[in-house]
mmCIF file of C-alpha atoms in Angstrom:
data_model
loop_
_atom_site.group_PDB
_atom_site.id
_atom_site.type_symbol
_atom_site.label_atom_id
_atom_site.label_comp_id
_atom_site.label_asym_id
_atom_site.label_seq_id
_atom_site.Cartn_x
_atom_site.Cartn_y
_atom_site.Cartn_z
ATOM 1 C CA ALA A 1 245.923 183.203 130.250
ATOM 2 C CA GLN A 2 245.372 179.675 129.068
ATOM 3 C CA LYS A 3 247.864 176.900 129.656
ATOM 4 C CA ILE A 4 247.794 173.340 128.389
ATOM 5 C CA THR A 5 250.076 170.672 129.829
ATOM 6 C CA GLN A 6 250.816 167.349 128.201
ATOM 7 C CA THR A 7 253.265 165.530 130.446
ATOM 8 C CA GLN A 8 253.944 162.535 128.191
ATOM 9 C CA PRO A 9 256.413 163.371 125.407
ATOM 10 C CA GLY A 10 256.089 159.815 124.077
ATOM 11 C CA MET A 11 253.770 156.872 124.573
ATOM 12 C CA PHE A 12 253.919 153.324 123.254
ATOM 13 C CA VAL A 13 250.989 150.933 122.908
ATOM 14 C CA GLN A 14 250.516 147.565 121.331
ATOM 15 C CA GLU A 15 248.041 147.200 118.504
ATOM 16 C CA LYS A 16 244.450 146.521 119.664
ATOM 17 C CA GLU A 17 245.148 147.821 123.162
ATOM 18 C CA ALA A 18 243.676 151.015 124.637
ATOM 19 C CA VAL A 19 245.832 154.017 125.491
ATOM 20 C CA THR A 20 245.244 157.216 127.483
ATOM 21 C CA LEU A 21 246.963 160.476 126.585
ATOM 22 C CA ASP A 22 247.039 162.986 129.416
ATOM 23 C CA CYS A 23 246.108 166.642 129.238
ATOM 24 C CA THR A 24 245.574 169.220 131.963
ATOM 25 C CA TYR A 25 244.593 172.814 131.462
ATOM 26 C CA ASP A 26 244.595 175.986 133.451
ATOM 27 C CA THR A 27 241.975 178.623 132.806
ATOM 28 C CA SER A 28 239.893 181.037 134.814
ATOM 29 C CA ASP A 29 237.250 181.343 132.092
ATOM 30 C CA PRO A 30 233.930 179.671 132.913
ATOM 31 C CA SER A 31 233.291 179.022 129.239
ATOM 32 C CA TYR A 32 235.874 177.215 127.152
ATOM 33 C CA GLY A 33 236.375 174.387 124.701
ATOM 34 C CA LEU A 34 238.801 171.490 124.751
ATOM 35 C CA PHE A 35 240.041 169.797 121.608
ATOM 36 C CA TRP A 36 242.286 166.963 120.551
ATOM 37 C CA TYR A 37 244.131 166.919 117.256
ATOM 38 C CA LYS A 38 246.196 164.218 115.553
ATOM 39 C CA GLN A 39 249.171 165.116 113.380
ATOM 40 C CA PRO A 40 250.797 162.289 111.388
ATOM 41 C CA SER A 41 254.324 162.705 110.099
ATOM 42 C CA SER A 42 252.888 163.944 106.785
ATOM 43 C CA GLY A 43 251.886 167.146 108.573
ATOM 44 C CA GLU A 44 248.130 167.536 108.331
ATOM 45 C CA MET A 45 246.374 168.439 111.584
ATOM 46 C CA ILE A 46 243.292 166.267 112.023
ATOM 47 C CA PHE A 47 240.509 167.286 114.404
ATOM 48 C CA LEU A 48 239.474 164.330 116.582
ATOM 49 C CA ILE A 49 237.136 165.377 119.356
ATOM 50 C CA TYR A 50 235.656 168.375 121.188
ATOM 51 C CA GLN A 51 234.404 168.908 124.741
ATOM 52 C CA GLY A 52 232.623 172.049 125.894
ATOM 53 C CA SER A 53 233.090 173.234 129.459
ATOM 54 C CA TYR A 54 229.362 173.038 130.120
ATOM 55 C CA ASP A 55 228.879 169.597 128.580
ATOM 56 C CA GLN A 56 227.672 167.136 131.190
ATOM 57 C CA GLN A 57 228.718 164.009 129.361
ATOM 58 C CA ASN A 58 232.134 162.986 128.090
ATOM 59 C CA ALA A 59 232.525 163.385 124.349
ATOM 60 C CA THR A 60 232.968 160.296 122.182
ATOM 61 C CA GLU A 61 233.792 159.920 118.488
ATOM 62 C CA GLY A 62 234.206 156.345 117.322
ATOM 63 C CA ARG A 63 237.314 154.914 118.987
ATOM 64 C CA TYR A 64 238.096 158.253 120.640
ATOM 65 C CA SER A 65 236.679 159.389 123.940
ATOM 66 C CA LEU A 66 237.518 162.354 126.100
ATOM 67 C CA ASN A 67 237.694 161.761 129.842
ATOM 68 C CA PHE A 68 236.649 165.205 131.096
ATOM 69 C CA GLN A 69 237.195 165.858 134.799
ATOM 70 C CA LYS A 70 236.311 169.508 135.263
ATOM 71 C CA ALA A 71 237.264 169.807 138.930
ATOM 72 C CA ARG A 72 240.715 168.394 138.177
ATOM 73 C CA LYS A 73 240.978 170.444 134.970
ATOM 74 C CA SER A 74 241.903 167.397 132.993
ATOM 75 C CA ALA A 75 240.809 166.289 129.528
ATOM 76 C CA ASN A 76 242.497 162.987 128.749
ATOM 77 C CA LEU A 77 242.081 161.318 125.374
ATOM 78 C CA VAL A 78 241.338 157.611 125.365
ATOM 79 C CA ILE A 79 241.942 155.663 122.163
ATOM 80 C CA SER A 80 240.439 152.201 122.197
ATOM 81 C CA ALA A 81 241.600 149.281 120.035
ATOM 82 C CA SER A 82 244.746 151.040 118.803
ATOM 83 C CA GLN A 83 245.695 150.664 115.163
ATOM 84 C CA LEU A 84 249.074 151.089 113.462
ATOM 85 C CA GLY A 85 247.665 154.144 111.703
ATOM 86 C CA ASP A 86 247.158 155.832 115.075
ATOM 87 C CA SER A 87 250.900 156.435 115.310
ATOM 88 C CA ALA A 88 251.193 160.223 115.255
ATOM 89 C CA MET A 89 251.677 163.337 117.370
ATOM 90 C CA TYR A 90 248.619 164.198 119.435
ATOM 91 C CA PHE A 91 247.914 167.752 120.574
ATOM 92 C CA CYS A 92 245.504 168.842 123.267
ATOM 93 C CA ALA A 93 244.179 172.371 122.846
ATOM 94 C CA ASN A 94 241.955 174.823 124.668
ATOM 95 C CA SER A 95 239.993 177.804 123.407
ATOM 96 C CA PRO A 96 238.339 180.505 125.480
ATOM 97 C CA GLY A 97 234.647 181.031 124.840
ATOM 98 C CA ARG A 98 234.654 184.779 125.006
ATOM 99 C CA GLY A 99 236.731 187.906 125.435
ATOM 100 C CA SER A 100 239.722 189.315 123.608
ATOM 101 C CA THR A 101 241.299 185.887 123.281
ATOM 102 C CA LEU A 102 238.351 184.593 121.261
ATOM 103 C CA GLY A 103 239.617 182.666 118.273
ATOM 104 C CA ARG A 104 242.868 181.546 119.860
ATOM 105 C CA LEU A 105 243.686 177.892 120.270
ATOM 106 C CA TYR A 106 246.211 177.199 122.998
ATOM 107 C CA PHE A 107 248.125 173.993 122.288
ATOM 108 C CA GLY A 108 250.026 171.661 124.546
ATOM 109 C CA ARG A 109 253.486 170.457 123.529
ATOM 110 C CA GLY A 110 252.082 167.210 122.178
ATOM 111 C CA THR A 111 252.490 163.490 122.821
ATOM 112 C CA GLN A 112 254.113 161.252 120.217
ATOM 113 C CA LEU A 113 252.170 157.985 120.140
ATOM 114 C CA THR A 114 253.740 154.882 118.645
ATOM 115 C CA VAL A 115 251.612 151.790 118.033
ATOM 116 C CA TRP A 116 253.552 148.569 117.616
ATOM 117 C CA PRO A 117 252.302 145.285 116.170
ATOM 118 C CA ASP B 1 240.627 164.219 102.391
ATOM 119 C CA THR B 2 240.762 167.579 104.109
ATOM 120 C CA GLU B 3 238.058 170.168 103.330
ATOM 121 C CA VAL B 4 240.561 172.985 103.660
ATOM 122 C CA THR B 5 242.822 173.114 100.623
ATOM 123 C CA GLN B 6 246.250 174.695 100.745
ATOM 124 C CA THR B 7 248.557 175.370 97.818
ATOM 125 C CA PRO B 8 251.354 174.835 97.155
ATOM 126 C CA LYS B 9 252.229 171.813 99.289
ATOM 127 C CA HIS B 10 255.927 172.633 99.129
ATOM 128 C CA LEU B 11 257.685 175.926 98.416
ATOM 129 C CA VAL B 12 261.359 176.769 98.201
ATOM 130 C CA MET B 13 262.225 180.433 97.832
ATOM 131 C CA GLY B 14 265.137 182.782 98.149
ATOM 132 C CA MET B 15 265.237 185.605 100.642
ATOM 133 C CA THR B 16 264.539 188.207 97.959
ATOM 134 C CA ASN B 17 261.588 186.418 96.365
ATOM 135 C CA LYS B 18 257.916 187.273 96.662
ATOM 136 C CA LYS B 19 255.474 184.392 96.853
ATOM 137 C CA SER B 20 251.992 183.671 98.167
ATOM 138 C CA LEU B 21 250.406 180.810 100.047
ATOM 139 C CA LYS B 22 246.777 180.099 99.306
ATOM 140 C CA CYS B 23 244.009 178.541 101.366
ATOM 141 C CA GLU B 24 240.452 177.729 100.350
ATOM 142 C CA GLN B 25 237.457 176.286 102.166
ATOM 143 C CA HIS B 26 233.902 175.672 101.026
ATOM 144 C CA MET B 27 232.320 174.746 104.337
ATOM 145 C CA GLY B 28 230.691 178.146 104.828
ATOM 146 C CA HIS B 29 233.048 178.897 107.689
ATOM 147 C CA ARG B 30 233.377 182.564 108.665
ATOM 148 C CA ALA B 31 236.662 182.397 110.565
ATOM 149 C CA MET B 32 240.018 181.572 109.003
ATOM 150 C CA TYR B 33 243.475 181.262 110.519
ATOM 151 C CA TRP B 34 247.162 181.090 109.665
ATOM 152 C CA TYR B 35 249.563 179.121 111.853
ATOM 153 C CA LYS B 36 253.300 178.553 111.709
ATOM 154 C CA GLN B 37 254.698 175.261 112.956
ATOM 155 C CA LYS B 38 258.316 174.341 113.501
ATOM 156 C CA ALA B 39 259.381 170.698 113.708
ATOM 157 C CA LYS B 40 258.244 168.872 116.868
ATOM 158 C CA LYS B 41 256.525 172.007 118.208
ATOM 159 C CA PRO B 42 252.848 172.934 118.466
ATOM 160 C CA PRO B 43 251.403 175.353 115.899
ATOM 161 C CA GLU B 44 251.780 179.053 116.658
ATOM 162 C CA LEU B 45 248.930 181.357 115.742
ATOM 163 C CA MET B 46 249.799 184.133 113.297
ATOM 164 C CA PHE B 47 246.532 185.705 112.101
ATOM 165 C CA VAL B 48 242.791 185.331 112.589
ATOM 166 C CA TYR B 49 240.152 186.583 110.170
ATOM 167 C CA SER B 50 236.555 186.776 111.271
ATOM 168 C CA TYR B 51 233.916 187.643 108.662
ATOM 169 C CA GLU B 52 236.724 188.667 106.295
ATOM 170 C CA LYS B 53 238.175 191.181 108.745
ATOM 171 C CA LEU B 54 241.510 190.762 110.473
ATOM 172 C CA SER B 55 240.732 190.267 114.154
ATOM 173 C CA ILE B 56 244.044 188.984 115.537
ATOM 174 C CA ASN B 57 247.620 189.670 114.449
ATOM 175 C CA GLU B 58 250.036 188.001 116.822
ATOM 176 C CA SER B 59 252.751 190.618 116.279
ATOM 177 C CA VAL B 60 253.842 188.897 113.094
ATOM 178 C CA PRO B 61 256.679 190.607 111.150
ATOM 179 C CA SER B 62 255.504 192.687 108.212
ATOM 180 C CA ARG B 63 257.274 190.395 105.761
ATOM 181 C CA PHE B 64 254.163 188.235 106.223
ATOM 182 C CA SER B 65 251.044 189.920 104.835
ATOM 183 C CA PRO B 66 247.650 188.210 105.089
ATOM 184 C CA GLU B 67 244.732 188.835 102.792
ATOM 185 C CA CYS B 68 241.156 187.582 102.843
ATOM 186 C CA PRO B 69 239.584 188.336 99.422
ATOM 187 C CA ASN B 70 236.305 186.628 100.333
ATOM 188 C CA SER B 71 234.862 184.289 102.915
ATOM 189 C CA SER B 72 236.274 181.207 101.196
ATOM 190 C CA LEU B 73 239.806 182.356 100.484
ATOM 191 C CA LEU B 74 242.786 183.267 102.597
ATOM 192 C CA ASN B 75 246.194 184.238 101.276
ATOM 193 C CA LEU B 76 249.528 184.782 102.945
ATOM 194 C CA HIS B 77 251.900 186.990 100.967
ATOM 195 C CA LEU B 78 255.576 186.459 101.636
ATOM 196 C CA HIS B 79 258.391 188.899 100.942
ATOM 197 C CA ALA B 80 262.019 189.110 102.034
ATOM 198 C CA LEU B 81 261.765 186.116 104.333
ATOM 199 C CA GLN B 82 264.579 184.907 106.549
ATOM 200 C CA PRO B 83 265.933 181.351 106.912
ATOM 201 C CA GLU B 84 264.255 181.080 110.330
ATOM 202 C CA ASP B 85 260.899 181.468 108.589
ATOM 203 C CA SER B 86 261.301 177.962 107.172
ATOM 204 C CA ALA B 87 258.423 175.978 108.673
ATOM 205 C CA LEU B 88 255.111 174.281 108.002
ATOM 206 C CA TYR B 89 252.386 176.880 107.436
ATOM 207 C CA LEU B 90 248.919 175.680 108.317
ATOM 208 C CA CYS B 91 245.625 177.254 107.381
ATOM 209 C CA ALA B 92 242.471 176.501 109.356
ATOM 210 C CA SER B 93 238.831 177.497 109.326
ATOM 211 C CA SER B 94 235.911 177.298 111.748
ATOM 212 C CA ARG B 95 232.253 178.260 111.786
ATOM 213 C CA GLY B 96 232.979 181.131 114.152
ATOM 214 C CA THR B 97 235.651 182.210 116.584
ATOM 215 C CA GLY B 98 233.963 180.846 119.707
ATOM 216 C CA ASN B 99 234.294 177.288 120.951
ATOM 217 C CA GLN B 100 234.333 175.866 117.465
ATOM 218 C CA PRO B 101 236.613 173.134 116.160
ATOM 219 C CA GLN B 102 239.162 174.467 113.723
ATOM 220 C CA HIS B 103 239.633 172.360 110.609
ATOM 221 C CA PHE B 104 243.119 172.431 109.159
ATOM 222 C CA GLY B 105 244.531 172.065 105.701
ATOM 223 C CA ASP B 106 247.478 169.841 104.879
ATOM 224 C CA GLY B 107 249.894 172.733 105.159
ATOM 225 C CA THR B 108 252.625 174.247 103.010
ATOM 226 C CA ARG B 109 256.201 173.248 103.790
ATOM 227 C CA LEU B 110 258.239 176.385 103.220
ATOM 228 C CA SER B 111 262.016 176.425 102.897
ATOM 229 C CA ILE B 112 263.952 179.670 102.687
ATOM 230 C CA LEU B 113 267.366 179.454 101.048
#
């Protein structure tokens, strides 16, 4: 079974600063994917970044980077130069690469990020 | 703008009504999903369609009935819902069901009176 842990219910960061959102996962599958999603209060779930378990380099997408530490089973999201529009709920998720659970996304409980001016 | 379109955005219905939620994508994705999300909780998977065939049903009550008429469309038919079914219903799609990012629509906010 997959398990995703986000230990920070809420985080606060000042505009233009960087912030790290924590995520750890527990899986016995050798092949899996890790994802981060952003959900503003309006409700849409926005895909931010993906890391495959076999990827050697950390994924980056603009101001988002994923700090992937496979041995520690952690996949922290780093947002650089925070903007007011980054205020939202952030979900870490894991998907198995094969087997009967193929197609399932396992979500953490989320971290509510607030960016202040 | 999201590439997965859900209609309606809001729906209020009585417990005896029959309604449908619709989802459409034109990204050529072959996997489509329905999720239910309660306030301040992560989404919960309901159904997965892969190549227009139902591949996962997470023991969802029969008052929810999914349908995939073609590779671009996904419907969720609702009948005799309960107040606890009030939630945000999210549709998503992905290229396949492996390690592929799922792209979500804006959701339908459903309220059951």
